[in-house]
PDB file of C-alpha atoms and ligand atoms in Angstrom:
ATOM      1  CA  MET A 136       0.000   0.000   0.000  1.00 61.00           C
ATOM      2  CA  SER A 137       1.324   3.456  -0.818  1.00 84.00           C
ATOM      3  CA  LEU A 138       1.793   5.897   2.056  1.00 93.00           C
ATOM      4  CA  PRO A 139       0.120   9.311   2.103  1.00 96.00           C
ATOM      5  CA  ARG A 140       2.556  12.016   0.881  1.00 96.00           C
ATOM      6  CA  THR A 141       0.871  15.129   2.287  1.00 97.00           C
ATOM      7  CA  PHE A 142      -1.208  16.177   5.302  1.00 97.00           C
ATOM      8  CA  GLY A 143      -4.240  16.326   3.020  1.00 97.00           C
ATOM      9  CA  ASP A 144      -3.651  12.797   1.687  1.00 96.00           C
ATOM     10  CA  ALA A 145      -3.244  11.517   5.225  1.00 97.00           C
ATOM     11  CA  LEU A 146      -6.529  13.004   6.437  1.00 97.00           C
ATOM     12  CA  ALA A 147      -8.260  11.709   3.305  1.00 96.00           C
ATOM     13  CA  LEU A 148      -6.969   8.206   4.040  1.00 96.00           C
ATOM     14  CA  ALA A 149      -8.424   8.359   7.567  1.00 96.00           C
ATOM     15  CA  ARG A 150     -11.820   9.700   6.468  1.00 96.00           C
ATOM     16  CA  GLY A 151     -14.655   7.282   7.105  1.00 93.00           C
ATOM     17  CA  GLN A 152     -12.405   5.117   9.282  1.00 95.00           C
ATOM     18  CA  VAL A 153     -11.927   7.278  12.376  1.00 96.00           C
ATOM     19  CA  PRO A 154     -13.577  10.543  13.491  1.00 96.00           C
ATOM     20  CA  ALA A 155     -11.946  13.617  11.910  1.00 96.00           C
ATOM     21  CA  SER A 156     -10.894  15.141  15.254  1.00 95.00           C
ATOM     22  CA  GLU A 157      -9.066  11.926  16.193  1.00 96.00           C
ATOM     23  CA  ALA A 158      -7.415  11.743  12.767  1.00 97.00           C
ATOM     24  CA  ARG A 159      -6.108  15.288  13.222  1.00 96.00           C
ATOM     25  CA  LEU A 160      -4.786  14.473  16.713  1.00 96.00           C
ATOM     26  CA  LEU A 161      -3.057  11.312  15.457  1.00 97.00           C
ATOM     27  CA  LEU A 162      -1.563  13.200  12.503  1.00 97.00           C
ATOM     28  CA  ARG A 163      -0.281  15.924  14.823  1.00 97.00           C
ATOM     29  CA  GLU A 164       1.367  13.357  17.082  1.00 96.00           C
ATOM     30  CA  ALA A 165       2.746  11.328  14.156  1.00 97.00           C
ATOM     31  CA  SER A 166       4.225  14.342  12.343  1.00 97.00           C
ATOM     32  CA  GLY A 167       5.001  16.812  15.135  1.00 96.00           C
ATOM     33  CA  ALA A 168       3.185  19.489  13.127  1.00 96.00           C
ATOM     34  CA  SER A 169       0.821  21.979  14.747  1.00 95.00           C
ATOM     35  CA  ALA A 170      -2.955  21.687  14.574  1.00 92.00           C
ATOM     36  CA  ALA A 171      -3.045  24.865  12.484  1.00 94.00           C
ATOM     37  CA  ALA A 172      -0.515  23.505   9.954  1.00 94.00           C
ATOM     38  CA  ILE A 173      -2.389  20.247   9.544  1.00 94.00           C
ATOM     39  CA  VAL A 174      -5.652  21.961   8.708  1.00 91.00           C
ATOM     40  CA  GLY A 175      -4.212  25.043   6.974  1.00 95.00           C
ATOM     41  CA  PHE A 176      -1.592  23.411   4.691  1.00 95.00           C
ATOM     42  CA  PRO A 177      -3.047  20.178   3.251  1.00 95.00           C
ATOM     43  CA  GLU A 178      -0.410  20.240   0.448  1.00 96.00           C
ATOM     44  CA  ARG A 179       2.518  20.169   2.914  1.00 95.00           C
ATOM     45  CA  ALA A 180       4.719  17.065   2.579  1.00 96.00           C
ATOM     46  CA  LEU A 181       4.498  14.339   5.214  1.00 96.00           C
ATOM     47  CA  ALA A 182       7.811  12.556   5.934  1.00 96.00           C
ATOM     48  CA  PRO A 183       7.708   8.825   5.095  1.00 96.00           C
ATOM     49  CA  ASP A 184       8.344   7.729   8.710  1.00 96.00           C
ATOM     50  CA  ALA A 185       5.521   9.972   9.954  1.00 97.00           C
ATOM     51  CA  ALA A 186       3.265   8.677   7.167  1.00 97.00           C
ATOM     52  CA  ALA A 187       4.025   5.080   8.153  1.00 97.00           C
ATOM     53  CA  ARG A 188       3.351   5.807  11.842  1.00 97.00           C
ATOM     54  CA  PHE A 189       0.087   7.585  11.036  1.00 98.00           C
ATOM     55  CA  THR A 190      -1.141   4.822   8.709  1.00 97.00           C
ATOM     56  CA  ALA A 191      -0.468   2.150  11.331  1.00 97.00           C
ATOM     57  CA  TRP A 192      -2.234   4.182  14.039  1.00 98.00           C
ATOM     58  CA  ILE A 193      -5.311   4.734  11.859  1.00 98.00           C
ATOM     59  CA  ALA A 194      -5.554   0.969  11.272  1.00 97.00           C
ATOM     60  CA  ARG A 195      -5.351   0.326  15.042  1.00 97.00           C
ATOM     61  CA  ARG A 196      -7.921   3.013  15.825  1.00 97.00           C
ATOM     62  CA  ALA A 197     -10.233   1.701  13.084  1.00 97.00           C
ATOM     63  CA  ALA A 198      -9.999  -1.704  14.813  1.00 96.00           C
ATOM     64  CA  GLY A 199     -11.298  -0.075  18.011  1.00 96.00           C
ATOM     65  CA  GLU A 200      -8.154   0.503  20.082  1.00 97.00           C
ATOM     66  CA  PRO A 201      -8.480   3.663  22.217  1.00 97.00           C
ATOM     67  CA  VAL A 202      -6.469   6.693  21.086  1.00 97.00           C
ATOM     68  CA  ALA A 203      -4.961   6.965  24.588  1.00 97.00           C
ATOM     69  CA  TYR A 204      -3.479   3.454  24.344  1.00 98.00           C
ATOM     70  CA  ILE A 205      -2.220   4.063  20.796  1.00 98.00           C
ATOM     71  CA  LEU A 206      -0.436   7.253  21.857  1.00 97.00           C
ATOM     72  CA  GLY A 207       0.430   5.853  25.296  1.00 98.00           C
ATOM     73  CA  GLU A 208      -0.815   8.958  27.075  1.00 97.00           C
ATOM     74  CA  ARG A 209      -3.841  11.012  28.101  1.00 96.00           C
ATOM     75  CA  GLU A 210      -4.115  14.499  29.515  1.00 96.00           C
ATOM     76  CA  PHE A 211      -5.560  14.863  33.012  1.00 98.00           C
ATOM     77  CA  TYR A 212      -5.799  18.109  35.000  1.00 98.00           C
ATOM     78  CA  GLY A 213      -3.450  19.796  32.516  1.00 98.00           C
ATOM     79  CA  ARG A 214      -0.686  17.178  32.613  1.00 98.00           C
ATOM     80  CA  ARG A 215       0.179  14.286  30.301  1.00 97.00           C
ATOM     81  CA  PHE A 216      -0.051  10.893  31.998  1.00 98.00           C
ATOM     82  CA  ALA A 217       1.410   7.770  30.437  1.00 98.00           C
ATOM     83  CA  VAL A 218      -1.187   5.017  30.118  1.00 98.00           C
ATOM     84  CA  SER A 219      -1.098   1.382  29.029  1.00 98.00           C
ATOM     85  CA  PRO A 220      -3.777  -1.320  28.837  1.00 97.00           C
ATOM     86  CA  ASP A 221      -2.836  -2.124  32.465  1.00 98.00           C
ATOM     87  CA  VAL A 222      -4.618   1.034  33.640  1.00 98.00           C
ATOM     88  CA  LEU A 223      -7.950   2.769  33.166  1.00 98.00           C
ATOM     89  CA  ILE A 224      -7.740   5.781  30.856  1.00 98.00           C
ATOM     90  CA  PRO A 225      -8.178   8.920  33.006  1.00 98.00           C
ATOM     91  CA  ARG A 226     -11.512  10.627  32.321  1.00 97.00           C
ATOM     92  CA  PRO A 227     -12.356  14.343  32.492  1.00 96.00           C
ATOM     93  CA  GLU A 228     -15.134  13.729  35.038  1.00 96.00           C
ATOM     94  CA  THR A 229     -12.550  12.429  37.507  1.00 98.00           C
ATOM     95  CA  GLU A 230     -11.162  15.980  37.689  1.00 97.00           C
ATOM     96  CA  LEU A 231     -14.242  16.669  39.853  1.00 98.00           C
ATOM     97  CA  LEU A 232     -12.946  14.152  42.404  1.00 98.00           C
ATOM     98  CA  VAL A 233      -9.608  15.997  42.440  1.00 98.00           C
ATOM     99  CA  GLU A 234     -11.314  19.387  42.895  1.00 97.00           C
ATOM    100  CA  GLN A 235     -13.482  18.083  45.735  1.00 98.00           C
ATOM    101  CA  ALA A 236     -10.416  16.560  47.391  1.00 97.00           C
ATOM    102  CA  LEU A 237      -8.322  19.739  47.058  1.00 97.00           C
ATOM    103  CA  ALA A 238     -11.146  21.722  48.705  1.00 96.00           C
ATOM    104  CA  ARG A 239     -10.816  19.419  51.752  1.00 96.00           C
ATOM    105  CA  ILE A 240      -7.037  19.355  52.146  1.00 94.00           C
ATOM    106  CA  PRO A 241      -6.151  21.754  54.958  1.00 83.00           C
ATOM    107  CA  ASP A 242      -3.305  24.281  54.613  1.00 82.00           C
ATOM    108  CA  GLY A 243      -1.259  22.389  57.169  1.00 79.00           C
ATOM    109  CA  THR A 244       0.008  18.906  56.503  1.00 86.00           C
ATOM    110  CA  ALA A 245      -2.588  16.268  55.711  1.00 94.00           C
ATOM    111  CA  ASP A 246      -2.406  12.537  55.097  1.00 97.00           C
ATOM    112  CA  VAL A 247      -4.198  11.642  51.891  1.00 98.00           C
ATOM    113  CA  LEU A 248      -4.904   8.175  50.493  1.00 98.00           C
ATOM    114  CA  ASP A 249      -5.905   7.265  46.910  1.00 98.00           C
ATOM    115  CA  LEU A 250      -7.351   3.753  46.590  1.00 98.00           C
ATOM    116  CA  GLY A 251      -7.058   1.978  43.230  1.00 98.00           C
ATOM    117  CA  THR A 252      -4.707   4.566  41.793  1.00 98.00           C
ATOM    118  CA  GLY A 253      -4.226   3.001  38.334  1.00 98.00           C
ATOM    119  CA  SER A 254      -2.122   5.429  36.274  1.00 98.00           C
ATOM    120  CA  GLY A 255      -1.645   7.537  39.421  1.00 98.00           C
ATOM    121  CA  ALA A 256      -3.529  10.447  37.837  1.00 98.00           C
ATOM    122  CA  ILE A 257      -5.449  11.347  41.019  1.00 98.00           C
ATOM    123  CA  ALA A 258      -2.621  10.780  43.528  1.00 98.00           C
ATOM    124  CA  ILE A 259       0.041  12.583  41.485  1.00 98.00           C
ATOM    125  CA  THR A 260      -2.265  15.510  40.718  1.00 98.00           C
ATOM    126  CA  LEU A 261      -3.083  15.877  44.433  1.00 98.00           C
ATOM    127  CA  ALA A 262       0.611  15.682  45.356  1.00 98.00           C
ATOM    128  CA  LEU A 263       1.474  18.391  42.820  1.00 97.00           C
ATOM    129  CA  GLU A 264      -1.498  20.676  43.537  1.00 97.00           C
ATOM    130  CA  ALA A 265      -1.298  20.321  47.342  1.00 96.00           C
ATOM    131  CA  PRO A 266       2.431  19.996  48.135  1.00 94.00           C
ATOM    132  CA  GLN A 267       1.676  20.196  51.870  1.00 93.00           C
ATOM    133  CA  ALA A 268      -0.206  16.874  51.667  1.00 97.00           C
ATOM    134  CA  ARG A 269       1.482  13.521  52.223  1.00 97.00           C
ATOM    135  CA  VAL A 270      -0.037  11.323  49.543  1.00 98.00           C
ATOM    136  CA  THR A 271      -0.185   7.527  49.613  1.00 98.00           C
ATOM    137  CA  ALA A 272      -1.626   5.484  46.758  1.00 98.00           C
ATOM    138  CA  VAL A 273      -2.674   1.830  46.679  1.00 98.00           C
ATOM    139  CA  ASP A 274      -3.360  -0.525  43.810  1.00 98.00           C
ATOM    140  CA  ILE A 275      -3.831  -4.272  43.683  1.00 97.00           C
ATOM    141  CA  SER A 276      -2.071  -4.468  40.307  1.00 98.00           C
ATOM    142  CA  PRO A 277       1.749  -4.366  40.232  1.00 98.00           C
ATOM    143  CA  ALA A 278       1.569  -3.510  36.519  1.00 98.00           C
ATOM    144  CA  ALA A 279      -0.596  -0.475  37.274  1.00 98.00           C
ATOM    145  CA  LEU A 280       1.773   0.618  40.050  1.00 98.00           C
ATOM    146  CA  ALA A 281       4.671   0.492  37.576  1.00 98.00           C
ATOM    147  CA  VAL A 282       2.788   2.893  35.283  1.00 98.00           C
ATOM    148  CA  ALA A 283       1.951   5.157  38.247  1.00 98.00           C
ATOM    149  CA  ARG A 284       5.539   5.241  39.516  1.00 98.00           C
ATOM    150  CA  SER A 285       6.884   6.186  36.124  1.00 98.00           C
ATOM    151  CA  ASN A 286       4.289   8.969  35.865  1.00 98.00           C
ATOM    152  CA  ALA A 287       5.427  10.294  39.248  1.00 98.00           C
ATOM    153  CA  GLU A 288       9.057  10.235  38.107  1.00 98.00           C
ATOM    154  CA  GLN A 289       8.126  12.063  34.923  1.00 97.00           C
ATOM    155  CA  LEU A 290       5.813  14.637  36.494  1.00 98.00           C
ATOM    156  CA  GLY A 291       7.578  15.043  39.813  1.00 94.00           C
ATOM    157  CA  GLY A 292       4.855  14.182  42.361  1.00 91.00           C
ATOM    158  CA  GLN A 293       5.935  12.751  45.722  1.00 96.00           C
ATOM    159  CA  VAL A 294       3.698   9.742  46.391  1.00 98.00           C
ATOM    160  CA  ARG A 295       4.149   6.667  48.596  1.00 98.00           C
ATOM    161  CA  TRP A 296       3.072   3.627  46.554  1.00 98.00           C
ATOM    162  CA  ARG A 297       1.618   0.487  48.147  1.00 98.00           C
ATOM    163  CA  GLU A 298       0.417  -2.772  46.622  1.00 98.00           C
ATOM    164  CA  GLY A 299      -2.763  -4.275  48.030  1.00 97.00           C
ATOM    165  CA  SER A 300      -6.525  -4.590  47.927  1.00 97.00           C
ATOM    166  CA  TRP A 301      -8.095  -1.330  49.173  1.00 97.00           C
ATOM    167  CA  PHE A 302      -7.098  -0.643  52.805  1.00 98.00           C
ATOM    168  CA  SER A 303      -5.082  -3.865  53.154  1.00 96.00           C
ATOM    169  CA  GLY A 304      -2.284  -1.975  51.404  1.00 92.00           C
ATOM    170  CA  VAL A 305      -2.092   0.449  54.357  1.00 97.00           C
ATOM    171  CA  ALA A 306      -3.239  -1.719  57.290  1.00 95.00           C
ATOM    172  CA  GLY A 307      -3.142   0.055  60.652  1.00 95.00           C
ATOM    173  CA  GLU A 308      -2.649   3.542  59.161  1.00 98.00           C
ATOM    174  CA  ARG A 309      -5.047   6.480  59.388  1.00 98.00           C
ATOM    175  CA  PHE A 310      -5.637   9.336  56.976  1.00 98.00           C
ATOM    176  CA  ASP A 311      -7.370  12.720  56.911  1.00 97.00           C
ATOM    177  CA  LEU A 312      -8.766  12.209  53.434  1.00 98.00           C
ATOM    178  CA  VAL A 313      -9.449   9.059  51.416  1.00 98.00           C
ATOM    179  CA  VAL A 314     -10.343   9.318  47.729  1.00 98.00           C
ATOM    180  CA  SER A 315     -11.142   6.653  45.179  1.00 98.00           C
ATOM    181  CA  ASN A 316     -12.365   6.170  41.641  1.00 98.00           C
ATOM    182  CA  PRO A 317     -13.168   2.496  42.173  1.00 98.00           C
ATOM    183  CA  PRO A 318     -14.703   0.096  39.656  1.00 98.00           C
ATOM    184  CA  TYR A 319     -18.420   0.948  39.584  1.00 98.00           C
ATOM    185  CA  VAL A 320     -19.924  -0.519  36.413  1.00 98.00           C
ATOM    186  CA  ALA A 321     -22.494  -3.326  36.828  1.00 97.00           C
ATOM    187  CA  SER A 322     -20.891  -6.593  35.734  1.00 96.00           C
ATOM    188  CA  GLU A 323     -23.564  -7.282  33.081  1.00 96.00           C
ATOM    189  CA  ASP A 324     -23.665  -3.687  31.784  1.00 96.00           C
ATOM    190  CA  PRO A 325     -23.446  -3.795  27.936  1.00 95.00           C
ATOM    191  CA  HIS A 326     -21.291  -0.632  28.208  1.00 94.00           C
ATOM    192  CA  LEU A 327     -18.398  -2.977  29.123  1.00 96.00           C
ATOM    193  CA  LEU A 328     -18.532  -4.485  25.619  1.00 95.00           C
ATOM    194  CA  ALA A 329     -18.606  -1.196  23.692  1.00 93.00           C
ATOM    195  CA  GLY A 330     -16.124   1.438  22.561  1.00 93.00           C
ATOM    196  CA  ASP A 331     -12.871   2.143  24.394  1.00 94.00           C
ATOM    197  CA  VAL A 332     -14.063   0.384  27.561  1.00 96.00           C
ATOM    198  CA  ARG A 333     -13.614  -3.028  25.864  1.00 96.00           C
ATOM    199  CA  PHE A 334      -9.858  -2.471  25.874  1.00 97.00           C
ATOM    200  CA  GLU A 335      -9.576  -1.306  29.492  1.00 97.00           C
ATOM    201  CA  PRO A 336      -8.809  -3.608  32.449  1.00 96.00           C
ATOM    202  CA  ARG A 337     -12.080  -5.239  33.515  1.00 95.00           C
ATOM    203  CA  GLY A 338     -10.896  -5.224  37.128  1.00 94.00           C
ATOM    204  CA  ALA A 339     -10.834  -1.414  37.058  1.00 97.00           C
ATOM    205  CA  LEU A 340     -14.403  -1.193  35.767  1.00 97.00           C
ATOM    206  CA  ALA A 341     -16.781  -3.944  36.887  1.00 96.00           C
ATOM    207  CA  SER A 342     -17.986  -4.292  40.458  1.00 97.00           C
ATOM    208  CA  GLY A 343     -20.743  -6.820  41.041  1.00 97.00           C
ATOM    209  CA  PRO A 344     -24.369  -6.942  39.909  1.00 97.00           C
ATOM    210  CA  GLU A 345     -25.135  -3.247  40.594  1.00 97.00           C
ATOM    211  CA  GLY A 346     -21.607  -1.918  40.273  1.00 98.00           C
ATOM    212  CA  LEU A 347     -21.640  -1.080  43.976  1.00 98.00           C
ATOM    213  CA  ASP A 348     -19.580  -3.898  45.534  1.00 98.00           C
ATOM    214  CA  ASP A 349     -16.343  -1.915  45.800  1.00 98.00           C
ATOM    215  CA  ILE A 350     -18.065   1.299  46.896  1.00 98.00           C
ATOM    216  CA  ARG A 351     -19.667  -0.734  49.721  1.00 98.00           C
ATOM    217  CA  ALA A 352     -16.368  -2.379  50.641  1.00 98.00           C
ATOM    218  CA  ILE A 353     -14.464   0.911  50.742  1.00 98.00           C
ATOM    219  CA  ALA A 354     -17.152   2.841  52.642  1.00 98.00           C
ATOM    220  CA  GLY A 355     -17.547  -0.005  55.139  1.00 98.00           C
ATOM    221  CA  ALA A 356     -13.830  -0.168  55.925  1.00 98.00           C
ATOM    222  CA  ALA A 357     -13.032   3.558  55.711  1.00 98.00           C
ATOM    223  CA  PRO A 358     -14.037   4.529  59.297  1.00 98.00           C
ATOM    224  CA  ASP A 359     -11.133   2.398  60.598  1.00 98.00           C
ATOM    225  CA  ALA A 360      -8.678   4.157  58.269  1.00 98.00           C
ATOM    226  CA  LEU A 361      -9.774   7.776  58.809  1.00 98.00           C
ATOM    227  CA  ASN A 362      -8.925  10.234  61.558  1.00 97.00           C
ATOM    228  CA  ALA A 363     -11.928  11.782  63.333  1.00 96.00           C
ATOM    229  CA  GLY A 364     -13.345  14.527  61.099  1.00 96.00           C
ATOM    230  CA  GLY A 365     -11.715  12.997  58.014  1.00 97.00           C
ATOM    231  CA  TRP A 366     -13.434  12.780  54.634  1.00 98.00           C
ATOM    232  CA  LEU A 367     -14.156   9.912  52.247  1.00 98.00           C
ATOM    233  CA  LEU A 368     -14.764  10.893  48.595  1.00 98.00           C
ATOM    234  CA  LEU A 369     -15.929   8.353  46.032  1.00 98.00           C
ATOM    235  CA  GLU A 370     -16.491   8.645  42.291  1.00 98.00           C
ATOM    236  CA  HIS A 371     -19.466   6.660  40.969  1.00 98.00           C
ATOM    237  CA  GLY A 372     -21.827   6.265  38.027  1.00 97.00           C
ATOM    238  CA  TYR A 373     -24.311   9.000  37.045  1.00 97.00           C
ATOM    239  CA  ASP A 374     -27.199   6.909  38.435  1.00 97.00           C
ATOM    240  CA  GLN A 375     -25.516   5.801  41.672  1.00 98.00           C
ATOM    241  CA  GLY A 376     -25.718   9.023  43.725  1.00 98.00           C
ATOM    242  CA  ASP A 377     -28.686   7.911  45.861  1.00 98.00           C
ATOM    243  CA  ALA A 378     -27.137   4.496  46.495  1.00 98.00           C
ATOM    244  CA  ALA A 379     -23.696   5.933  47.281  1.00 98.00           C
ATOM    245  CA  ARG A 380     -25.135   8.391  49.820  1.00 98.00           C
ATOM    246  CA  ALA A 381     -27.173   5.632  51.483  1.00 98.00           C
ATOM    247  CA  ILE A 382     -24.030   3.485  51.733  1.00 98.00           C
ATOM    248  CA  LEU A 383     -22.025   6.355  53.262  1.00 98.00           C
ATOM    249  CA  ILE A 384     -24.767   7.110  55.800  1.00 98.00           C
ATOM    250  CA  SER A 385     -25.093   3.477  56.866  1.00 98.00           C
ATOM    251  CA  ALA A 386     -21.295   3.297  57.262  1.00 98.00           C
ATOM    252  CA  GLY A 387     -21.583   6.114  59.842  1.00 98.00           C
ATOM    253  CA  PHE A 388     -20.620   9.165  57.764  1.00 98.00           C
ATOM    254  CA  VAL A 389     -22.192  12.609  58.288  1.00 98.00           C
ATOM    255  CA  GLU A 390     -22.432  15.695  56.042  1.00 98.00           C
ATOM    256  CA  VAL A 391     -23.083  13.245  53.207  1.00 98.00           C
ATOM    257  CA  ALA A 392     -23.710  14.819  49.802  1.00 98.00           C
ATOM    258  CA  THR A 393     -23.111  14.396  46.061  1.00 98.00           C
ATOM    259  CA  ALA A 394     -21.391  16.723  43.597  1.00 98.00           C
ATOM    260  CA  GLN A 395     -22.237  16.934  39.875  1.00 97.00           C
ATOM    261  CA  ASP A 396     -19.721  16.775  37.041  1.00 95.00           C
ATOM    262  CA  LEU A 397     -19.522  19.260  34.144  1.00 92.00           C
ATOM    263  CA  ALA A 398     -22.288  17.352  32.382  1.00 93.00           C
ATOM    264  CA  GLY A 399     -24.532  18.006  35.417  1.00 95.00           C
ATOM    265  CA  LEU A 400     -24.520  14.321  36.430  1.00 97.00           C
ATOM    266  CA  ASP A 401     -24.104  12.909  39.934  1.00 98.00           C
ATOM    267  CA  ARG A 402     -20.455  11.813  39.983  1.00 98.00           C
ATOM    268  CA  VAL A 403     -18.766  12.160  43.400  1.00 98.00           C
ATOM    269  CA  SER A 404     -20.322  11.453  46.796  1.00 98.00           C
ATOM    270  CA  PHE A 405     -18.635  12.188  50.089  1.00 98.00           C
ATOM    271  CA  GLY A 406     -19.056  12.071  53.813  1.00 98.00           C
ATOM    272  CA  ARG A 407     -17.196  13.039  56.967  1.00 98.00           C
ATOM    273  CA  LEU A 408     -16.320  10.787  59.862  1.00 98.00           C
ATOM    274  CA  PRO A 409     -17.796  12.318  63.047  1.00 96.00           C
TER     275      PRO A 409
HETATM  276  N1  LIG B 138     -16.421   6.164  33.979  1.00 81.85           N
HETATM  277  C1  LIG B 138     -16.055   4.859  33.515  1.00 81.85           C
HETATM  278  C2  LIG B 138     -16.995   4.410  32.443  1.00 81.85           C
HETATM  279  O1  LIG B 138     -18.164   4.641  32.513  1.00 81.85           O
HETATM  280  C3  LIG B 138     -16.034   3.858  34.642  1.00 81.85           C
HETATM  281  C4  LIG B 138     -14.883   4.103  35.535  1.00 81.85           C
HETATM  282  C5  LIG B 138     -14.930   3.268  36.754  1.00 81.85           C
HETATM  283  O2  LIG B 138     -15.545   2.219  36.848  1.00 81.85           O
HETATM  284  N2  LIG B 138     -14.242   3.717  37.726  1.00 81.85           N
HETATM  285  O3  LIG B 138     -16.570   3.848  31.493  1.00 81.85           O
END
């Protein structure tokens, strides 16, 4: 097959196979050219190595692979995080969890725990945005922790990494703030078989028949891992706000409420240990 010779040829080759905005992003990353050049100068020559890279990426994307895994990175809270199929791709709605956490980190030192850190996007962002906080992050997957550690090295966040299942990674310790974006999709949800989600680690997504098993487990164990007055913040599905608040209340939390993401959907519920 002959390779595209210009930006215009490249975008024409991608047309009908992947959305135009993704084709432009992949062409930018393959060629190093600016967004303006790619759209404004369709006749500009594309180097053969860039053309080969772009053509291979379009084939992978057309076969369903997420752009973030093809490029090996995704932006979160203004920084580029490396990602691999060992970790969930960071989502914009999770920035709400970060904002809600930052609003609860006191000016003085605070001990903060991120459960199920994956790429480390939440823990590293908190460490960089709240340098006075001591951040610990737990994941059950050694492969995910390797991705998170290399993100911390690259981006400069100071985080203590621990391997384990939820609080077992930090047994006997107490924190002022615990945050988590746990798996919360119902195990039979057809969403798991569609789009990018198909390529993501199932263990980071599915959580029992209603998607609430891990939220229940974390909320139930959190009182033993929080200092008095400490907060638990949990991301969840758009239709799980009522259930998440009920779980927090029955676990003994007060000041329980839910915050909405930029789409206006219930996304993060939280409560305070009396
Ligand atoms: N927001 C993700 C999705 O709907 C789920 C992430 C999660 O389970 N933590 O695909």
